[in-house]
Tab-separated table of N, CA, C and O in Angstrom:
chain	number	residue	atom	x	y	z
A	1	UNK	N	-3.813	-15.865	-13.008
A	1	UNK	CA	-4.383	-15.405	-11.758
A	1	UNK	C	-3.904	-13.979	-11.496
A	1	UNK	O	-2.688	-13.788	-11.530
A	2	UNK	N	-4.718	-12.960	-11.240
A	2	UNK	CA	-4.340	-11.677	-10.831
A	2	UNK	C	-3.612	-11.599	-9.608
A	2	UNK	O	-3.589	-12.298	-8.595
A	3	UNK	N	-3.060	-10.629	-9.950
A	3	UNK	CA	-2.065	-9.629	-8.473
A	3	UNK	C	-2.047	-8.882	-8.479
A	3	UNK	O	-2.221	-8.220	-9.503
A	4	UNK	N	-1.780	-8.306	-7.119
A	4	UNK	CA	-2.239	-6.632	-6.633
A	4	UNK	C	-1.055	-6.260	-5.442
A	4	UNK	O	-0.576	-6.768	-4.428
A	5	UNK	N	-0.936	-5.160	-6.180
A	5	UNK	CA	0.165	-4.336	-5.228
A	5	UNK	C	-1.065	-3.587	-4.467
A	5	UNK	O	-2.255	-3.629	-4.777
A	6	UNK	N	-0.436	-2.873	-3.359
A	6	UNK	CA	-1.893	-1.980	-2.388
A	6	UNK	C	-0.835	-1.112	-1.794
A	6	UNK	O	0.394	-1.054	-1.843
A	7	UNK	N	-1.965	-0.351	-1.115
A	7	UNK	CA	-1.006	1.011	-0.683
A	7	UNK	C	-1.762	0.998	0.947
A	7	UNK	O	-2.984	1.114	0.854
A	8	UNK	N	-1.507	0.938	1.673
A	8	UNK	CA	-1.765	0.715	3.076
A	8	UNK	C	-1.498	1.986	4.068
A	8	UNK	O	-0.412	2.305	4.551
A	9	UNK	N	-2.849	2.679	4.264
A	9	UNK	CA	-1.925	4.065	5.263
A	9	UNK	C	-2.219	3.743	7.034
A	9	UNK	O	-3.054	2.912	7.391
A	10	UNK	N	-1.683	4.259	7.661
A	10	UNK	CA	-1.756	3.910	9.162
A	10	UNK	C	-2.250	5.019	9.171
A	10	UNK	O	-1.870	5.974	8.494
A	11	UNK	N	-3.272	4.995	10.049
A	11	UNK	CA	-4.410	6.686	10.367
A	11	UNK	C	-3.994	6.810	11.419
A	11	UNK	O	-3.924	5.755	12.050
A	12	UNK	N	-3.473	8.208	12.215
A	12	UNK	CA	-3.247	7.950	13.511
A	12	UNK	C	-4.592	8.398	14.443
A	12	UNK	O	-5.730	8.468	13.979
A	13	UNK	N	-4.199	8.712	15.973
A	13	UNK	CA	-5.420	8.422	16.924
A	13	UNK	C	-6.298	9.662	16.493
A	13	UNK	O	-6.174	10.431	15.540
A	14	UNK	N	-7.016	9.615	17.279
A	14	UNK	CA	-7.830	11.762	16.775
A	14	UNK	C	-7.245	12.303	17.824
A	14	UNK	O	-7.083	12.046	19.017
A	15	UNK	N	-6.939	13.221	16.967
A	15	UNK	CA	-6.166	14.833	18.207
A	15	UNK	C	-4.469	14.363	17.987
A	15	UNK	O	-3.483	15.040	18.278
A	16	UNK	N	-4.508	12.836	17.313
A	16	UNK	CA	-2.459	13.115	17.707
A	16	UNK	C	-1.997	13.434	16.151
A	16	UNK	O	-2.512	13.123	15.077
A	17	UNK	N	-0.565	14.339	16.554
A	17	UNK	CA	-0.163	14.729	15.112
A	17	UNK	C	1.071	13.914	14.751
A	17	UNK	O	2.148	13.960	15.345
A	18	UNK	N	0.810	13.266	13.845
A	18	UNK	CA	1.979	12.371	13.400
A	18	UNK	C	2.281	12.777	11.925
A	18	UNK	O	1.801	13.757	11.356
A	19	UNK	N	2.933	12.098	11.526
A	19	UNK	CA	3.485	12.250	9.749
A	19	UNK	C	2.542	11.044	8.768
A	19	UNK	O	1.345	11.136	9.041
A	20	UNK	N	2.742	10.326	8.065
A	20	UNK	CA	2.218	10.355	7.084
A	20	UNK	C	3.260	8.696	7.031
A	20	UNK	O	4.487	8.709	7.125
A	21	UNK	N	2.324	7.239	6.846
A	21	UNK	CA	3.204	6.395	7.344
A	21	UNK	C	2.458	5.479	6.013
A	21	UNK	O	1.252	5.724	5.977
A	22	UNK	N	2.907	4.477	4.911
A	22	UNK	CA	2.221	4.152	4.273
A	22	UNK	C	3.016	2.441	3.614
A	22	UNK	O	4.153	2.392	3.146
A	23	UNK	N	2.515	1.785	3.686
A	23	UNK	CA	2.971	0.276	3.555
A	23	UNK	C	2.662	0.379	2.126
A	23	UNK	O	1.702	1.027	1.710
A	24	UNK	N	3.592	-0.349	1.274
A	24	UNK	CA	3.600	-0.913	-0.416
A	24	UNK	C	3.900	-2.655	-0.401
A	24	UNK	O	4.851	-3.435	-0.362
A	25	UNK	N	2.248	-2.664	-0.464
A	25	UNK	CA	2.151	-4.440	-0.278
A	25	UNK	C	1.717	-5.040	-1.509
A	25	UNK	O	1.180	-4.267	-2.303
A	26	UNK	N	1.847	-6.458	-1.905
A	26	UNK	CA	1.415	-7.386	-2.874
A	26	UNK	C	0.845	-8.763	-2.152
A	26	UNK	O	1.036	-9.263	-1.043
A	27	UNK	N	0.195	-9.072	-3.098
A	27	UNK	CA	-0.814	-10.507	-2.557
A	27	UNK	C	-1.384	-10.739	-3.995
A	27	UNK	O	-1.686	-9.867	-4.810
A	28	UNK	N	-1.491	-12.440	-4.174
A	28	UNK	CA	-2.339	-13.009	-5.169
A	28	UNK	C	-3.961	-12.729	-4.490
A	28	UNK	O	-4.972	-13.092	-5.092
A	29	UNK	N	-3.991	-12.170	-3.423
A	29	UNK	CA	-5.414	-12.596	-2.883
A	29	UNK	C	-6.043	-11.119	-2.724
A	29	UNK	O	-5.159	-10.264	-2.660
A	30	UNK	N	-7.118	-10.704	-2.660
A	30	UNK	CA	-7.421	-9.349	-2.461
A	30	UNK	C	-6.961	-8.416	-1.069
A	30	UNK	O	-7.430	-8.735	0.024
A	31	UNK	N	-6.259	-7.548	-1.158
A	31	UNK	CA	-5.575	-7.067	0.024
A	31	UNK	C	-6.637	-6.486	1.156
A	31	UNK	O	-6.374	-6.004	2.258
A	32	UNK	N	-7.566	-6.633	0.700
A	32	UNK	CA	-8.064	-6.120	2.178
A	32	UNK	C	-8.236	-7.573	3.319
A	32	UNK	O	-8.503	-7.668	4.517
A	33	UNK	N	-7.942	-8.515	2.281
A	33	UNK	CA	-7.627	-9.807	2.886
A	33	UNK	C	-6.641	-9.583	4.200
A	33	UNK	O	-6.896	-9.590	5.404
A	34	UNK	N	-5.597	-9.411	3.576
A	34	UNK	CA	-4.709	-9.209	4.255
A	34	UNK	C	-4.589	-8.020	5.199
A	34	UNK	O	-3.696	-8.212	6.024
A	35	UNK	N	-5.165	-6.936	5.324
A	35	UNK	CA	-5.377	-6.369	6.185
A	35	UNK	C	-6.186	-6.497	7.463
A	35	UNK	O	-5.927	-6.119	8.606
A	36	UNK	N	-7.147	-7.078	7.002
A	36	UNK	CA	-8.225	-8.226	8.029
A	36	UNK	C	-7.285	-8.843	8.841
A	36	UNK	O	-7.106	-8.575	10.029
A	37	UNK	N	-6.487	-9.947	7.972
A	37	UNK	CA	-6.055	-10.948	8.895
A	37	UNK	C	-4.689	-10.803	9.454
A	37	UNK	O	-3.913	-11.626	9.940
A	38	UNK	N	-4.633	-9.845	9.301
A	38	UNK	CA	-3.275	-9.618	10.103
A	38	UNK	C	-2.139	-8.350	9.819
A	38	UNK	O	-1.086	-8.262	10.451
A	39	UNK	N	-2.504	-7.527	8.897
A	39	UNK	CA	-2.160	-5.929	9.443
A	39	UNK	C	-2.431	-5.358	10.576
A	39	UNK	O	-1.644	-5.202	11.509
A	40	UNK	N	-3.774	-4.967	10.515
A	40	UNK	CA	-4.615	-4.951	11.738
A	40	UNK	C	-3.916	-5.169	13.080
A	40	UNK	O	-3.261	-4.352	13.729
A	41	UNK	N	-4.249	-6.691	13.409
A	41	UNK	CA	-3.524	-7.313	14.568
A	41	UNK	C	-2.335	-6.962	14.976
A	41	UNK	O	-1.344	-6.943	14.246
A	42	UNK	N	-2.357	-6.579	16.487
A	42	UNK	CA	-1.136	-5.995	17.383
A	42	UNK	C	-0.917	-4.464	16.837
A	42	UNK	O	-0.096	-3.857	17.525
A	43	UNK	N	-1.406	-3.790	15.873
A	43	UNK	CA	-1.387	-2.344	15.743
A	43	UNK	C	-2.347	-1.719	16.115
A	43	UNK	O	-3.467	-1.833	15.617
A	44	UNK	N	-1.950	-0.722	17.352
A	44	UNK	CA	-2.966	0.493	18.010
A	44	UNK	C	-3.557	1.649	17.326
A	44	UNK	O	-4.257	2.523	17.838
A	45	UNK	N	-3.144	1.529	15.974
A	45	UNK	CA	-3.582	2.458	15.337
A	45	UNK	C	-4.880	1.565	14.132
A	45	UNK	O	-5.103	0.365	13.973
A	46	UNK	N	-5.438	2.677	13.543
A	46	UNK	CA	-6.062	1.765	12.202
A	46	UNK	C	-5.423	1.876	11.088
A	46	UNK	O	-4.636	2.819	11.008
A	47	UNK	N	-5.561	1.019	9.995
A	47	UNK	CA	-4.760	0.553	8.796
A	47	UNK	C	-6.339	0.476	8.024
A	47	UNK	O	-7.327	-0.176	8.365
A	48	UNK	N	-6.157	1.343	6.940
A	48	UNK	CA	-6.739	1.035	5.640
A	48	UNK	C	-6.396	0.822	4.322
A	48	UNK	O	-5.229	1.214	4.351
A	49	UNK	N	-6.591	0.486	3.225
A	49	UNK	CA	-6.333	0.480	1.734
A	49	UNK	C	-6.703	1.309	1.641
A	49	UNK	O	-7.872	1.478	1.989
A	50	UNK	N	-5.913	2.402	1.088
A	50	UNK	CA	-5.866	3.078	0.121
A	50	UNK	C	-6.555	3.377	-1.572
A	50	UNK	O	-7.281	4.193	-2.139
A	51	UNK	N	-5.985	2.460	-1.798
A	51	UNK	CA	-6.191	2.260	-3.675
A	51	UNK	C	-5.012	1.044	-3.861
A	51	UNK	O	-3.978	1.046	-3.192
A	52	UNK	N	-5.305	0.101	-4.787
A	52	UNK	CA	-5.024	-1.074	-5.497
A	52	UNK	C	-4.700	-1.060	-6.753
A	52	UNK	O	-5.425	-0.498	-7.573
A	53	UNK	N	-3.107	-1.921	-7.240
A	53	UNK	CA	-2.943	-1.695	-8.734
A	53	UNK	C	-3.253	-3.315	-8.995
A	53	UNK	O	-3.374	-4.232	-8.182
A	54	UNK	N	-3.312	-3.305	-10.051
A	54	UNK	CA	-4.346	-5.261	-10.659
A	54	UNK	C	-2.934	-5.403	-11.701
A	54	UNK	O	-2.600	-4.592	-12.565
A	55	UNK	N	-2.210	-6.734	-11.317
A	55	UNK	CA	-1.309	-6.933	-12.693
A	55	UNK	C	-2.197	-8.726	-13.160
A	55	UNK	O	-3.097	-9.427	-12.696
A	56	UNK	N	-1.455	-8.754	-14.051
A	56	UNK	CA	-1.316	-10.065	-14.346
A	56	UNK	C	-1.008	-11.576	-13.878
A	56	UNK	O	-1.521	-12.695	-13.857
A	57	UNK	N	-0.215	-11.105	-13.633
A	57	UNK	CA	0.906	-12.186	-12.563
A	57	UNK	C	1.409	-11.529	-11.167
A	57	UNK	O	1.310	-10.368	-10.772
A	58	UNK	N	1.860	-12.426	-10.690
A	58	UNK	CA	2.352	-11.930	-8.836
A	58	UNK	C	3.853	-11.703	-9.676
A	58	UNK	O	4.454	-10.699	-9.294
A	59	UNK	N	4.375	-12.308	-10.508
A	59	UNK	CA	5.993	-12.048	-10.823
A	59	UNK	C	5.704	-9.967	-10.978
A	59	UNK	O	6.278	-9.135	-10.274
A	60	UNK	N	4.793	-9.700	-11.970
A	60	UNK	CA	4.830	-8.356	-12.383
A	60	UNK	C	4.362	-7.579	-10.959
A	60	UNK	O	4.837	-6.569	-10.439
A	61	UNK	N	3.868	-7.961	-10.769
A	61	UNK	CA	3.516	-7.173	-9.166
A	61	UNK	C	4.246	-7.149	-8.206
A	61	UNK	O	3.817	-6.427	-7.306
A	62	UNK	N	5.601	-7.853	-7.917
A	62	UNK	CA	6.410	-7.796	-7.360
A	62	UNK	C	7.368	-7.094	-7.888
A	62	UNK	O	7.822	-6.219	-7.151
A	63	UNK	N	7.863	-7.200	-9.015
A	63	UNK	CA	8.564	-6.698	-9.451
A	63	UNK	C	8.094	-5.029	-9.938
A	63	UNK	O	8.746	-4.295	-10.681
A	64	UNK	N	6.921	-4.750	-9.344
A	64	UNK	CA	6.437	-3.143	-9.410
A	64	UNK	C	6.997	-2.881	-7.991
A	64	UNK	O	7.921	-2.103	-7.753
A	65	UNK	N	6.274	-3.681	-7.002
A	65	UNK	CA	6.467	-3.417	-5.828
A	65	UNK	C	8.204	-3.144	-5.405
A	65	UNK	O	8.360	-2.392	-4.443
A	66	UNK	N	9.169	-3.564	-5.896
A	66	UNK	CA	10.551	-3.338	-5.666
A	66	UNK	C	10.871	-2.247	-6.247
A	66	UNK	O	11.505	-1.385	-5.638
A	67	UNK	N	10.379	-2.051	-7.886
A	67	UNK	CA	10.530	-1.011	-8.213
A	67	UNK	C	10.375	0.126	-7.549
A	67	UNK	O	11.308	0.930	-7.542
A	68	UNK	N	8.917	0.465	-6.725
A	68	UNK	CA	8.792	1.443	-5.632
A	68	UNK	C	8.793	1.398	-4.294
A	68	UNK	O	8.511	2.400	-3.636
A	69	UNK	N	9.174	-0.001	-3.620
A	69	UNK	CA	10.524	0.133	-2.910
A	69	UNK	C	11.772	1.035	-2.985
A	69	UNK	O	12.189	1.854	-2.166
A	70	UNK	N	12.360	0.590	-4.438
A	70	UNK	CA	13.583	1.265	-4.743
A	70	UNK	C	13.509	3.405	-4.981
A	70	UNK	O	14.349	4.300	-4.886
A	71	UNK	N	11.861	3.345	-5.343
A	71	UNK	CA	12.144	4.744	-5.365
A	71	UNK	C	11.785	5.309	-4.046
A	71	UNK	O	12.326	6.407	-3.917
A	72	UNK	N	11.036	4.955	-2.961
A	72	UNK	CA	11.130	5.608	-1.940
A	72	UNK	C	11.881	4.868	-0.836
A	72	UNK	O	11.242	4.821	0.215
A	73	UNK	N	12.829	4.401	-0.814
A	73	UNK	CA	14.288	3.803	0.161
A	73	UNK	C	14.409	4.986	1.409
A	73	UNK	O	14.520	4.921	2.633
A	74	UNK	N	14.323	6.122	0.385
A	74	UNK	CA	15.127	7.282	1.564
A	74	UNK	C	14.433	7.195	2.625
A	74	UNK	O	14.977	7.062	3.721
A	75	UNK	N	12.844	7.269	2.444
A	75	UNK	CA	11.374	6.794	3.468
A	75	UNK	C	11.064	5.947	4.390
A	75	UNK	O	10.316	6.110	5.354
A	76	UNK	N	12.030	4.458	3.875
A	76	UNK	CA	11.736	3.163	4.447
A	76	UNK	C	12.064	3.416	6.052
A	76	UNK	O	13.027	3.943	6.608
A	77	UNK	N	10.873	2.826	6.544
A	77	UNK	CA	11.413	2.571	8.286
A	77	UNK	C	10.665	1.638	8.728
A	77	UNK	O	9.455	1.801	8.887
A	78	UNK	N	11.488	0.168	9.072
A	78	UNK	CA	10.877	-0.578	9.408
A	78	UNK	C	10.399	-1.611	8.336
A	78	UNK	O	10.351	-1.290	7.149
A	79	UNK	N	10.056	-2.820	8.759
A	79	UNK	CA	10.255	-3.613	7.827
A	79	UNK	C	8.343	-3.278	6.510
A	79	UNK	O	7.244	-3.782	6.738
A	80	UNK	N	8.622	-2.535	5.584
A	80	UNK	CA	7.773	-2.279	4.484
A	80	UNK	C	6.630	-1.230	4.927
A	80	UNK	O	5.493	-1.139	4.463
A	81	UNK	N	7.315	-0.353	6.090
A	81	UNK	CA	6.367	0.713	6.234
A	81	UNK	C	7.527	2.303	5.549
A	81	UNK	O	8.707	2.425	5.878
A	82	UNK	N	6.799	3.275	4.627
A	82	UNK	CA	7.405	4.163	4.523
A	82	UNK	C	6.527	5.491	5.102
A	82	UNK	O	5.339	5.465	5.422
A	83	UNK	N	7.414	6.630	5.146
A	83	UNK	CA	7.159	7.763	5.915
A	83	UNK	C	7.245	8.798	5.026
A	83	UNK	O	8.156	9.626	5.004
A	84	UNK	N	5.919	8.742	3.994
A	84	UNK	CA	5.501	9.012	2.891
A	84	UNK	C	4.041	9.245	2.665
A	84	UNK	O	3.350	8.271	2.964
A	85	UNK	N	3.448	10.207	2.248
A	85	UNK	CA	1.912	10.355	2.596
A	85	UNK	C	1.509	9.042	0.789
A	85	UNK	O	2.285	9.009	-0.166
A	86	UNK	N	0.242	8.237	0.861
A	86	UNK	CA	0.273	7.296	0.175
A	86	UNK	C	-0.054	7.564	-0.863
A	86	UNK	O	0.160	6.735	-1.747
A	87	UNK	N	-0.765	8.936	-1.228
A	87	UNK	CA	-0.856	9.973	-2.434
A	87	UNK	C	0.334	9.999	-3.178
A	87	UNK	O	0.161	9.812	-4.383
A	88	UNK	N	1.344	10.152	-2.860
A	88	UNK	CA	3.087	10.224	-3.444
A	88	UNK	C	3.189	9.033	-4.158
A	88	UNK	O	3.770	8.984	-5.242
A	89	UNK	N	2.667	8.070	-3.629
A	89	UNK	CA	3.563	6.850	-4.163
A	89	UNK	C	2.460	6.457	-5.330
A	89	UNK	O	2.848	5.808	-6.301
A	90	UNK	N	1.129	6.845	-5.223
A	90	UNK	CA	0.239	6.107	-5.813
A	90	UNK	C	0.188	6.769	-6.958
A	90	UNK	O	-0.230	6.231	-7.983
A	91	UNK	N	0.786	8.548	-6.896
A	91	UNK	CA	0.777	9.194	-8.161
A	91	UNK	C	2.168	8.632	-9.054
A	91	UNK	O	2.081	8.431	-10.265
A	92	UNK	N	3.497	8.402	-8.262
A	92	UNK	CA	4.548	7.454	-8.491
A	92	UNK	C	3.907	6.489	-9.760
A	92	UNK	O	4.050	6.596	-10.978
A	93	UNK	N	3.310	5.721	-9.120
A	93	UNK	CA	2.081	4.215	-9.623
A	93	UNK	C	1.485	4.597	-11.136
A	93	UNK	O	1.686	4.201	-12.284
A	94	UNK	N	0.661	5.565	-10.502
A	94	UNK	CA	0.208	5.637	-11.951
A	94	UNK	C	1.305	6.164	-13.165
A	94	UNK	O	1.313	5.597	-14.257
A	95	UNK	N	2.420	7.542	-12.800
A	95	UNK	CA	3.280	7.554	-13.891
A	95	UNK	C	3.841	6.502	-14.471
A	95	UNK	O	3.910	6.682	-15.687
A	96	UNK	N	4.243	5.549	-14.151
A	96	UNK	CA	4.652	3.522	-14.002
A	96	UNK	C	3.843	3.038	-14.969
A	96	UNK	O	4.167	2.143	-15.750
A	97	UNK	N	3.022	3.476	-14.952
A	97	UNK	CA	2.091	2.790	-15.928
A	97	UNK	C	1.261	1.908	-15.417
A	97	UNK	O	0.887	1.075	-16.242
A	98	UNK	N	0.739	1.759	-14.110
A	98	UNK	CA	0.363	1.150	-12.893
A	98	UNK	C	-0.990	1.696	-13.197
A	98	UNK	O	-1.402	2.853	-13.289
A	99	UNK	N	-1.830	-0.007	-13.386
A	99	UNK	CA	-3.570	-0.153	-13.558
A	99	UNK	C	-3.822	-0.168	-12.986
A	99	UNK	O	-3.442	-1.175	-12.387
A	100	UNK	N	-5.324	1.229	-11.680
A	100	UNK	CA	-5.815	0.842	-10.646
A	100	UNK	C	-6.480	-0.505	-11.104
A	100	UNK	O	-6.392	-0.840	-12.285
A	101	UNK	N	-7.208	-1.354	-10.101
A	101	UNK	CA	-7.937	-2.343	-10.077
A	101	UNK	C	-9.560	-1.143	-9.928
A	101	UNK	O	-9.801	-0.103	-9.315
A	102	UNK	N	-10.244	-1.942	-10.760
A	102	UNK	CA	-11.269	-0.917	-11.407
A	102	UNK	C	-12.212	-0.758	-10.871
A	102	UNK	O	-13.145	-0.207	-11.454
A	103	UNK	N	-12.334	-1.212	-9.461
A	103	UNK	CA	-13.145	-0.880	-8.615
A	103	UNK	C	-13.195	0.072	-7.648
A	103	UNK	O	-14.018	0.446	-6.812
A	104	UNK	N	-11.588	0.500	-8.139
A	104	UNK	CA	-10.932	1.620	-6.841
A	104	UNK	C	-11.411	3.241	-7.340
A	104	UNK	O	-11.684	3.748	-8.428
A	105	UNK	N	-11.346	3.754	-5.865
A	105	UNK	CA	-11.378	5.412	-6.416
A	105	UNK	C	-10.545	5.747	-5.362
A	105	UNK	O	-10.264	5.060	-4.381
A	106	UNK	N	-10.149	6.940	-5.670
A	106	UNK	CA	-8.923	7.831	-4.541
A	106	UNK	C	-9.393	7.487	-3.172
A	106	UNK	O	-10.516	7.605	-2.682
A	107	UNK	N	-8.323	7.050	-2.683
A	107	UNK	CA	-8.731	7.224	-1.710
A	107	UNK	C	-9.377	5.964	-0.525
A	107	UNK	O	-9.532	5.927	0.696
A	108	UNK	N	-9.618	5.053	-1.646
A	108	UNK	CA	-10.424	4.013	-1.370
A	108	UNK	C	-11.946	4.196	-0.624
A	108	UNK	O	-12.252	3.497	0.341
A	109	UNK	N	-12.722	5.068	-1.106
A	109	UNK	CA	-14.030	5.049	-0.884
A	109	UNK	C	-14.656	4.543	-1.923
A	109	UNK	O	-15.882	4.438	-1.914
């Protein structure tokens, strides 16, 4: 069964200037799943996907996901949001050796 790490950015309102805020999530299930059902919810801002990496197993996808945990730590604020534009981490991803899921393009359009 496939797994997918995702890259999650918080857009802020129009007109406010904020920084650059970006969640590194995994799910056996397709992540926009999970953004539906409950990213979303109780946040005033909007949350989109980004771009998606496709492993094999949820073991390898987790164990990516810690991996870049571990490289952006200095970033972390809050429980799995970093303060990191999601471009950084996703170029991170691909040096990793990190397979988009092949439906993705930059950006997630």
């Amino acid at each position: 069964m496939p797994a997918y790490v995702y890259l999650v950015e918080e857009l802020p309102h129009p007109g406010e200037l904020t920084v650059a805020w970006t969640m590194i999530g995994v799910s056996e299930d397709p992540p926009e799943w999970r953004v539906a059902a409950s990213l979303q919810r109780g946040n005033p801002r909007k949350v989109r996907v980004t771009i998606t990496f496709e492993y094999a197993t949820i073991v390898e996808a987790r164990e990516t996901r810690c991996a870049a945990n571990d490289q952006f730590s200095s970033c972390k604020h809050g429980k799995g949001w970093f303060q990191v534009p999601w471009e950084d981490v996703a170029r991170w991803m691909d040096g990793v050796g990190a397979v988009r899921r092949a439906m993705e393009s930059v950006g997630g359009a």
